[in-house]
Amino acid sequence: MPSKAVPTQRQKRLGHELRKMRVAAGMSAEQAATLLGVDRGKISYMESGVRTISEERLRLLARRCQCDDEKYVAALVAMASTGPGWWDQYRGALPQGMLDIAELEASATRMRTTCTVHIPGLLQTTDYALAVFRAVLPALPEHEVAMRAAHRRRRQEVLASAGAPPIVCLVHEAAIRMQFGGPRVARDQLEHLVAQSERDVVTVRVVPFAQGAFPGAGQTVLYAEGPTGQLDTVQIDSSHGPEFLHGAEELTKYRAHLDRIEDLALTPDDSRAFIRAIAREL
């Protein structure tokens, strides 16, 4: 029987990788079913992320598909054996996409993000986050606003954990100047951003208005590096929820975008001075 009616992004990604491995080897779903000793329907469940796969079967499939990249296979095994995370306590109460973002951040080895109109979620104060969620349309009930803010605080713990993934935040001047929650909340947020930027795992770089146009302007993008390059993921915010991309061309495109934005951004020290100057104006 399927393990879950609605698979998470991690489960979908694992299924996608299994299918990609099988197809690249020229193996049919029927042949895979015979190899693994399951019926044809279970292969569909595995490749859609609805059903898990054991380590023994995954390694057998990799061997028969002549996939000898042990680091990649080990990463797939880890994905298949990952148990519930803290975000599961919010399942059914918050949109699935919010839980998928938390899981993506928890499994990343390094992150880069670019934000044009708001401060990155992992670096937001509670008051700022509350103001962001209260701006959502249609308006959320206050108990859900509070729940989303609590979920965001839990997400931020990833940067304080042992072996925390380094993150580079490329923040546009527009986001620095936006006053979510009013001047006091905005000032406190900027002071918090400067303090966070002094942590070893956090780099904040500002893209000033003076730099003009840049690729992907207006998008909020998170590039999460996986244990191997094949397992990198791009997450994009949209009005209907987060989108997750992992095609090779898509990954190449967004790496190039982020590289270009880094070229345009101020240095970390100059960015701190820039943020402090705007905070003083408030």
Coordinates of C-alpha atoms in Angstrom, one line a residue:
M1 CA 0.0 0.0 0.0
P2 CA 1.2 3.6 -0.6
S3 CA 2.9 5.2 2.4
K4 CA 1.2 8.5 1.9
A5 CA -1.6 9.8 -0.4
V6 CA 0.3 13.1 -1.1
P7 CA 4.1 12.7 -1.3
T8 CA 6.4 15.4 -0.1
Q9 CA 8.8 17.1 -2.5
R10 CA 11.7 15.0 -1.1
Q11 CA 9.7 11.8 -1.9
K12 CA 8.8 13.1 -5.4
R13 CA 12.4 14.0 -6.1
L14 CA 13.6 10.5 -5.0
G15 CA 11.0 8.9 -7.3
H16 CA 12.1 11.2 -10.1
E17 CA 15.7 10.1 -9.6
L18 CA 14.8 6.5 -9.6
R19 CA 12.9 6.8 -12.9
K20 CA 15.7 8.9 -14.4
M21 CA 18.2 6.1 -13.5
R22 CA 16.0 3.4 -14.9
V23 CA 15.2 5.2 -18.2
A24 CA 18.9 6.1 -18.8
A25 CA 19.7 2.4 -18.5
G26 CA 17.0 1.5 -21.0
M27 CA 15.2 -0.6 -18.5
S28 CA 11.4 -0.8 -18.7
A29 CA 9.1 -0.5 -15.7
E30 CA 8.2 -4.2 -16.2
Q31 CA 11.9 -5.2 -16.1
A32 CA 12.4 -3.1 -13.0
A33 CA 9.4 -4.8 -11.3
T34 CA 10.8 -8.2 -12.1
L35 CA 14.3 -7.2 -10.9
L36 CA 13.0 -5.9 -7.6
G37 CA 10.4 -8.7 -7.1
V38 CA 7.4 -6.4 -7.0
D39 CA 4.4 -5.9 -9.3
R40 CA 4.4 -3.2 -12.0
G41 CA 2.1 -0.9 -10.1
K42 CA 4.6 -0.6 -7.2
I43 CA 7.2 0.7 -9.6
S44 CA 4.8 3.5 -10.5
Y45 CA 4.2 4.2 -6.8
M46 CA 8.0 4.3 -6.2
E47 CA 8.6 6.6 -9.1
S48 CA 5.8 9.0 -8.2
G49 CA 7.1 9.2 -4.6
V50 CA 4.0 7.6 -3.1
R51 CA 5.8 4.5 -2.0
T52 CA 9.3 4.2 -0.4
I53 CA 12.0 1.8 -1.6
S54 CA 14.3 -0.2 0.6
E55 CA 18.1 0.3 0.6
E56 CA 18.6 -3.2 -0.7
R57 CA 16.3 -2.7 -3.6
L58 CA 17.6 0.8 -4.4
R59 CA 21.2 -0.5 -4.5
L60 CA 20.2 -3.5 -6.6
L61 CA 18.5 -1.1 -9.1
A62 CA 21.6 1.1 -9.2
R63 CA 23.9 -1.8 -9.9
R64 CA 21.7 -3.1 -12.7
C65 CA 21.4 0.4 -14.2
Q66 CA 25.3 0.6 -14.0
C67 CA 25.1 3.6 -11.8
D68 CA 28.5 3.5 -10.1
D69 CA 28.4 7.0 -8.5
E70 CA 28.5 5.8 -4.9
K71 CA 28.1 9.3 -3.4
Y72 CA 24.9 9.8 -5.5
V73 CA 23.5 6.4 -4.6
A74 CA 24.3 6.9 -0.9
A75 CA 22.5 10.2 -1.1
L76 CA 19.4 8.5 -2.6
V77 CA 19.5 5.8 0.1
A78 CA 19.6 8.6 2.7
M79 CA 16.6 10.3 1.0
A80 CA 14.7 7.0 1.1
S81 CA 15.4 6.4 4.7
T82 CA 14.7 9.9 6.0
G83 CA 12.1 9.9 8.8
P84 CA 9.7 12.6 9.9
G85 CA 11.1 16.0 10.7
W86 CA 9.9 18.7 13.1
W87 CA 7.9 20.2 10.2
D88 CA 5.6 17.2 10.2
Q89 CA 3.8 18.5 13.3
Y90 CA 2.4 21.2 11.0
R91 CA 1.1 18.7 8.4
G92 CA -2.5 19.4 7.6
A93 CA -2.4 22.8 9.4
L94 CA -0.1 24.7 7.0
P95 CA 0.3 24.4 3.2
Q96 CA 2.5 21.5 2.1
G97 CA 4.8 23.8 0.3
M98 CA 5.9 25.5 3.5
L99 CA 6.8 22.1 5.0
D100 CA 8.7 21.2 1.8
I101 CA 10.8 24.3 2.1
A102 CA 11.7 23.5 5.7
E103 CA 12.8 20.0 4.7
L104 CA 14.8 21.3 1.7
E105 CA 16.7 23.7 4.0
A106 CA 17.3 21.0 6.5
S107 CA 18.9 18.7 3.9
A108 CA 20.9 21.4 2.1
T109 CA 24.7 21.5 2.2
R110 CA 24.9 25.1 1.1
M111 CA 22.3 27.7 0.1
R112 CA 22.2 30.9 -1.9
T113 CA 19.1 33.1 -2.1
T114 CA 18.1 36.3 -3.7
C115 CA 15.3 38.5 -2.5
T116 CA 14.0 41.7 -4.1
V117 CA 11.2 42.9 -1.9
H118 CA 11.6 41.3 1.5
I119 CA 14.3 40.0 3.8
P120 CA 15.1 36.2 3.5
G121 CA 12.8 34.1 5.7
L122 CA 15.7 32.5 7.6
L123 CA 16.8 36.0 8.7
Q124 CA 13.4 37.6 9.6
T125 CA 12.4 38.8 13.0
T126 CA 9.1 37.6 14.4
D127 CA 7.5 41.0 14.1
Y128 CA 8.6 41.3 10.5
A129 CA 7.4 37.8 9.6
L130 CA 4.0 38.6 11.2
A131 CA 3.7 41.7 9.1
V132 CA 4.6 39.7 5.9
F133 CA 2.0 37.1 6.7
R134 CA -0.7 39.7 7.5
A135 CA -0.2 41.2 4.0
V136 CA -1.3 37.9 2.4
L137 CA -4.5 37.9 0.3
P138 CA -7.0 36.6 1.0
A139 CA -6.3 37.6 4.6
L140 CA -5.3 34.8 6.9
P141 CA -7.0 34.3 10.3
E142 CA -4.8 35.5 13.1
H143 CA -4.2 32.0 14.5
E144 CA -2.7 30.9 11.1
V145 CA -0.6 34.0 11.0
A146 CA 0.8 33.1 14.4
M147 CA 1.3 29.5 13.3
R148 CA 3.2 30.5 10.2
A149 CA 5.5 32.8 12.2
A150 CA 6.2 29.9 14.7
H151 CA 7.0 27.6 11.8
R152 CA 9.4 30.3 10.4
R153 CA 11.2 30.5 13.7
R154 CA 11.7 26.8 13.7
R155 CA 13.0 27.0 10.2
Q156 CA 15.6 29.5 11.4
E157 CA 17.1 26.9 13.8
V158 CA 18.8 25.2 10.8
L159 CA 21.4 28.0 10.9
A160 CA 22.2 27.3 14.5
S161 CA 22.4 23.5 14.2
A162 CA 25.6 21.5 14.2
G163 CA 27.0 21.5 10.7
A164 CA 24.7 24.3 9.7
P165 CA 24.7 24.9 5.9
P166 CA 26.4 28.2 4.8
I167 CA 24.0 30.6 3.2
V168 CA 24.6 33.6 0.9
C169 CA 21.8 36.1 0.9
L170 CA 21.7 38.5 -2.0
V171 CA 19.2 41.2 -0.9
H172 CA 18.1 44.0 -3.1
E173 CA 18.0 47.6 -1.8
A174 CA 14.2 47.6 -2.4
A175 CA 13.9 44.8 0.3
I176 CA 16.1 46.8 2.7
R177 CA 13.9 49.9 2.3
M178 CA 10.5 48.1 2.4
Q179 CA 8.8 48.9 5.8
F180 CA 6.8 45.7 6.6
G181 CA 5.2 46.4 9.9
G182 CA 6.2 50.1 9.9
P183 CA 9.4 52.0 10.7
R184 CA 10.1 50.5 14.1
V185 CA 9.7 46.9 12.9
A186 CA 11.7 47.7 9.8
R187 CA 14.5 49.2 11.8
D188 CA 14.7 46.3 14.2
Q189 CA 14.7 43.9 11.2
L190 CA 17.7 45.7 9.7
E191 CA 19.6 45.7 12.9
H192 CA 18.9 41.9 13.2
L193 CA 20.0 41.4 9.6
V194 CA 23.3 43.1 10.4
A195 CA 23.8 41.0 13.5
Q196 CA 23.0 37.8 11.6
S197 CA 25.4 38.7 8.8
E198 CA 28.3 38.6 11.3
R199 CA 27.7 34.8 11.9
D200 CA 30.2 32.5 10.3
V201 CA 27.5 30.7 8.2
V202 CA 25.7 33.8 7.0
T203 CA 26.8 36.1 4.3
V204 CA 24.6 39.1 3.4
R205 CA 25.3 41.1 0.3
V206 CA 23.2 44.1 -0.9
V207 CA 22.4 44.9 -4.5
P208 CA 21.9 48.7 -4.7
F209 CA 19.4 50.4 -6.9
A210 CA 22.4 51.9 -8.8
Q211 CA 23.3 48.6 -10.3
G212 CA 20.2 48.7 -12.5
A213 CA 18.8 45.6 -14.1
F214 CA 19.9 42.1 -13.2
P215 CA 18.8 38.6 -14.2
G216 CA 15.7 37.3 -12.5
A217 CA 14.8 40.7 -11.1
G218 CA 11.6 40.4 -9.0
Q219 CA 12.0 36.7 -8.2
T220 CA 12.7 35.2 -4.8
V221 CA 15.0 32.3 -5.5
L222 CA 16.5 29.7 -3.2
Y223 CA 19.3 27.5 -4.6
A224 CA 19.8 24.6 -2.2
E225 CA 22.9 22.4 -2.9
G226 CA 22.4 18.7 -2.2
P227 CA 25.0 16.1 -1.3
T228 CA 25.9 15.9 -5.0
G229 CA 25.3 18.3 -7.8
Q230 CA 22.7 16.1 -9.4
L231 CA 20.5 16.6 -6.3
D232 CA 20.6 20.4 -6.2
T233 CA 17.2 22.1 -6.1
V234 CA 15.9 25.6 -7.0
Q235 CA 12.9 26.8 -5.1
I236 CA 11.0 29.9 -6.4
D237 CA 8.3 31.8 -4.5
S238 CA 5.0 32.5 -6.4
S239 CA 1.6 33.7 -5.5
H240 CA 0.2 30.2 -5.6
G241 CA 2.9 28.6 -3.5
P242 CA 6.5 27.5 -3.9
E243 CA 7.8 25.9 -7.1
F244 CA 10.7 23.4 -7.0
L245 CA 12.9 22.9 -10.0
H246 CA 15.8 20.4 -10.6
G247 CA 16.3 20.0 -14.3
A248 CA 19.9 20.2 -15.4
E249 CA 19.2 23.2 -17.6
E250 CA 17.2 24.9 -14.9
L251 CA 20.0 24.4 -12.3
T252 CA 22.6 25.8 -14.8
K253 CA 20.4 28.8 -15.5
Y254 CA 19.8 29.8 -11.9
R255 CA 23.5 29.2 -10.9
A256 CA 24.4 31.7 -13.7
H257 CA 21.8 34.1 -12.4
L258 CA 23.1 34.0 -8.9
D259 CA 26.7 34.3 -10.0
R260 CA 25.8 37.4 -11.9
I261 CA 23.9 38.9 -9.0
E262 CA 26.9 38.2 -6.7
D263 CA 29.0 40.1 -9.2
L264 CA 26.7 43.2 -8.8
A265 CA 26.4 43.0 -5.1
L266 CA 28.3 45.0 -2.5
T267 CA 30.9 43.2 -0.4
P268 CA 29.7 41.9 3.0
D269 CA 31.4 44.8 4.9
D270 CA 30.0 47.4 2.5
S271 CA 26.6 45.8 2.7
R272 CA 26.6 46.0 6.5
A273 CA 27.5 49.7 6.3
F274 CA 24.8 50.2 3.7
I275 CA 22.1 48.5 5.9
R276 CA 23.2 50.4 9.0
A277 CA 22.8 53.7 7.1
I278 CA 19.3 52.9 6.0
A279 CA 18.4 51.8 9.5
R280 CA 19.6 55.1 10.8
E281 CA 17.1 56.9 8.5
L282 CA 14.3 55.0 10.2

